[in-house]
Amino acid sequence: MKKECQIHPAYKERILKAKDIDTKVTGRSTGHPVRALRNDMTKRYLELEQAGASMEELEYLTLGALRRAVTEGDVLNGSVMAGQIAGMIHEETDCRTLIRQLIEDAEKRRKVWREKRKRELVEIRGREHKCLEWDWIFMNSTVQLQQ
């Protein structure tokens, strides 16, 4: 979660407190699936959807729901859209810090990859060297047999 994100503090707090099982998908029956954090609105929506409610009824329930959550902070009746990854977000940080962390992590992974690749190349070269030795031995033995 980024400090620069311009959403209501209640929305941010709801995402920070989310667990990995806190999202639900609504709108499957209408062909417009949306993943959001579980709340009163998603519960009512899913109940109506299972009861076979019309698209108009479902749209009426969600009319302005995203705005209510994002700008007004209504995380109970608003649409708190979030992916399954929401359960892995535990802190609020700024973009500069995030980018620095990403770069540092990428550098560490690249260093580990390079070391692994070097070991693999040494191992491959070792095998090639042994193969060349065996080829030399074989060639010399066949030469000696021909004489």
CSV table of C-alpha atoms in Angstrom, one decimal:
chain,number,residue,atom,x,y,z
A,1,MET,CA,0.0,0.0,0.0
A,2,LYS,CA,1.5,3.3,-1.0
A,3,LYS,CA,1.2,6.6,0.9
A,4,GLU,CA,0.7,8.4,-2.4
A,5,CYS,CA,-2.4,6.4,-3.1
A,6,GLN,CA,-5.3,8.8,-3.0
A,7,ILE,CA,-8.0,6.7,-1.4
A,8,HIS,CA,-9.8,7.1,1.9
A,9,PRO,CA,-7.7,6.1,5.0
A,10,ALA,CA,-10.5,3.6,6.0
A,11,TYR,CA,-10.1,1.8,2.6
A,12,LYS,CA,-6.3,1.6,3.1
A,13,GLU,CA,-6.8,0.3,6.7
A,14,ARG,CA,-9.3,-2.3,5.5
A,15,ILE,CA,-6.8,-3.6,2.9
A,16,LEU,CA,-3.9,-3.6,5.5
A,17,LYS,CA,-6.0,-5.7,7.8
A,18,ALA,CA,-7.2,-8.1,5.1
A,19,LYS,CA,-6.4,-11.8,5.3
A,20,ASP,CA,-5.8,-14.1,2.3
A,21,ILE,CA,-9.4,-15.4,2.5
A,22,ASP,CA,-11.1,-12.0,2.8
A,23,THR,CA,-12.0,-11.5,-0.9
A,24,LYS,CA,-15.1,-12.6,-2.8
A,25,VAL,CA,-16.0,-12.5,-6.4
A,26,THR,CA,-19.3,-10.9,-7.3
A,27,GLY,CA,-21.0,-10.3,-10.7
A,28,ARG,CA,-20.3,-13.7,-12.2
A,29,SER,CA,-24.0,-14.1,-13.1
A,30,THR,CA,-23.9,-10.8,-15.1
A,31,GLY,CA,-20.6,-11.6,-16.9
A,32,HIS,CA,-18.8,-8.8,-15.0
A,33,PRO,CA,-16.9,-10.5,-12.2
A,34,VAL,CA,-15.3,-8.2,-9.6
A,35,ARG,CA,-13.1,-9.3,-6.7
A,36,ALA,CA,-13.7,-7.2,-3.5
A,37,LEU,CA,-13.1,-7.6,0.2
A,38,ARG,CA,-15.9,-9.2,2.0
A,39,ASN,CA,-18.4,-6.8,3.7
A,40,ASP,CA,-22.1,-6.2,4.0
A,41,MET,CA,-22.5,-5.1,0.4
A,42,THR,CA,-20.7,-8.2,-1.1
A,43,LYS,CA,-22.8,-10.5,1.2
A,44,ARG,CA,-26.1,-8.9,0.0
A,45,TYR,CA,-24.9,-9.0,-3.6
A,46,LEU,CA,-24.0,-12.7,-3.4
A,47,GLU,CA,-27.3,-13.5,-1.7
A,48,LEU,CA,-29.2,-11.6,-4.5
A,49,GLU,CA,-27.1,-13.2,-7.2
A,50,GLN,CA,-27.9,-16.7,-5.8
A,51,ALA,CA,-31.5,-15.9,-5.5
A,52,GLY,CA,-31.6,-15.1,-9.3
A,53,ALA,CA,-31.9,-11.3,-9.0
A,54,SER,CA,-32.1,-9.4,-12.2
A,55,MET,CA,-29.1,-7.4,-13.5
A,56,GLU,CA,-31.0,-4.1,-12.7
A,57,GLU,CA,-31.4,-5.2,-9.1
A,58,LEU,CA,-27.7,-6.0,-8.8
A,59,GLU,CA,-26.7,-2.8,-10.4
A,60,TYR,CA,-28.9,-0.8,-8.1
A,61,LEU,CA,-27.3,-2.4,-5.1
A,62,THR,CA,-23.8,-1.4,-6.3
A,63,LEU,CA,-24.6,2.0,-7.8
A,64,GLY,CA,-22.0,4.4,-6.4
A,65,ALA,CA,-20.5,1.7,-4.2
A,66,LEU,CA,-17.0,2.1,-5.3
A,67,ARG,CA,-17.2,5.9,-4.8
A,68,ARG,CA,-18.6,5.4,-1.3
A,69,ALA,CA,-15.6,3.2,-0.4
A,70,VAL,CA,-12.8,5.1,-2.1
A,71,THR,CA,-13.8,8.7,-1.3
A,72,GLU,CA,-16.2,8.5,1.7
A,73,GLY,CA,-14.5,5.5,3.4
A,74,ASP,CA,-17.7,3.4,3.6
A,75,VAL,CA,-16.0,0.0,3.8
A,76,LEU,CA,-19.1,-1.7,5.0
A,77,ASN,CA,-21.5,-0.8,2.2
A,78,GLY,CA,-19.1,0.3,-0.4
A,79,SER,CA,-17.2,-1.8,-3.0
A,80,VAL,CA,-13.7,-2.4,-1.5
A,81,MET,CA,-12.2,-3.7,-4.7
A,82,ALA,CA,-9.0,-5.7,-4.1
A,83,GLY,CA,-7.3,-8.8,-5.5
A,84,GLN,CA,-6.3,-11.9,-3.6
A,85,ILE,CA,-2.9,-10.3,-2.9
A,86,ALA,CA,-4.6,-7.9,-0.4
A,87,GLY,CA,-3.8,-10.5,2.3
A,88,MET,CA,-0.1,-10.0,1.7
A,89,ILE,CA,-0.1,-6.3,2.1
A,90,HIS,CA,0.9,-5.4,5.7
A,91,GLU,CA,2.4,-2.0,5.6
A,92,GLU,CA,2.0,1.5,4.0
A,93,THR,CA,5.2,2.8,2.4
A,94,ASP,CA,6.1,5.5,-0.2
A,95,CYS,CA,6.9,4.8,-3.8
A,96,ARG,CA,10.5,5.7,-3.4
A,97,THR,CA,11.0,3.0,-0.8
A,98,LEU,CA,9.1,0.4,-2.8
A,99,ILE,CA,11.2,1.1,-5.9
A,100,ARG,CA,14.4,0.9,-3.8
A,101,GLN,CA,13.3,-2.4,-2.3
A,102,LEU,CA,12.5,-3.8,-5.8
A,103,ILE,CA,15.9,-2.8,-7.2
A,104,GLU,CA,17.7,-4.3,-4.1
A,105,ASP,CA,15.8,-7.5,-4.4
A,106,ALA,CA,16.4,-7.7,-8.1
A,107,GLU,CA,20.1,-7.2,-7.6
A,108,LYS,CA,20.3,-9.9,-4.9
A,109,ARG,CA,18.4,-12.4,-7.2
A,110,ARG,CA,20.6,-11.5,-10.1
A,111,LYS,CA,23.8,-12.1,-8.0
A,112,VAL,CA,22.4,-15.5,-6.8
A,113,TRP,CA,21.5,-16.4,-10.4
A,114,ARG,CA,25.0,-15.4,-11.6
A,115,GLU,CA,26.7,-17.5,-9.0
A,116,LYS,CA,24.5,-20.5,-9.8
A,117,ARG,CA,25.2,-20.0,-13.5
A,118,LYS,CA,29.0,-19.9,-12.8
A,119,ARG,CA,28.8,-23.1,-10.9
A,120,GLU,CA,26.9,-24.8,-13.7
A,121,LEU,CA,29.4,-23.6,-16.3
A,122,VAL,CA,32.3,-24.9,-14.2
A,123,GLU,CA,30.5,-28.2,-13.9
A,124,ILE,CA,29.7,-28.4,-17.6
A,125,ARG,CA,33.3,-27.4,-18.5
A,126,GLY,CA,34.6,-30.1,-16.2
A,127,ARG,CA,32.4,-32.7,-17.9
A,128,GLU,CA,33.6,-31.4,-21.3
A,129,HIS,CA,37.2,-31.7,-20.2
A,130,LYS,CA,36.7,-35.3,-19.0
A,131,CYS,CA,35.0,-36.1,-22.3
A,132,LEU,CA,38.0,-34.6,-24.2
A,133,GLU,CA,40.3,-36.7,-22.1
A,134,TRP,CA,38.3,-39.9,-22.8
A,135,ASP,CA,38.3,-39.0,-26.5
A,136,TRP,CA,42.1,-38.5,-26.5
A,137,ILE,CA,42.6,-41.8,-24.7
A,138,PHE,CA,40.2,-43.6,-27.1
A,139,MET,CA,41.9,-42.0,-30.1
A,140,ASN,CA,45.4,-43.0,-28.9
A,141,SER,CA,44.3,-46.5,-28.0
A,142,THR,CA,42.8,-47.0,-31.5
A,143,VAL,CA,46.0,-45.6,-33.1
A,144,GLN,CA,48.1,-48.0,-31.0
A,145,LEU,CA,45.8,-50.9,-32.0
A,146,GLN,CA,46.2,-50.1,-35.7
A,147,GLN,CA,50.0,-50.1,-35.5
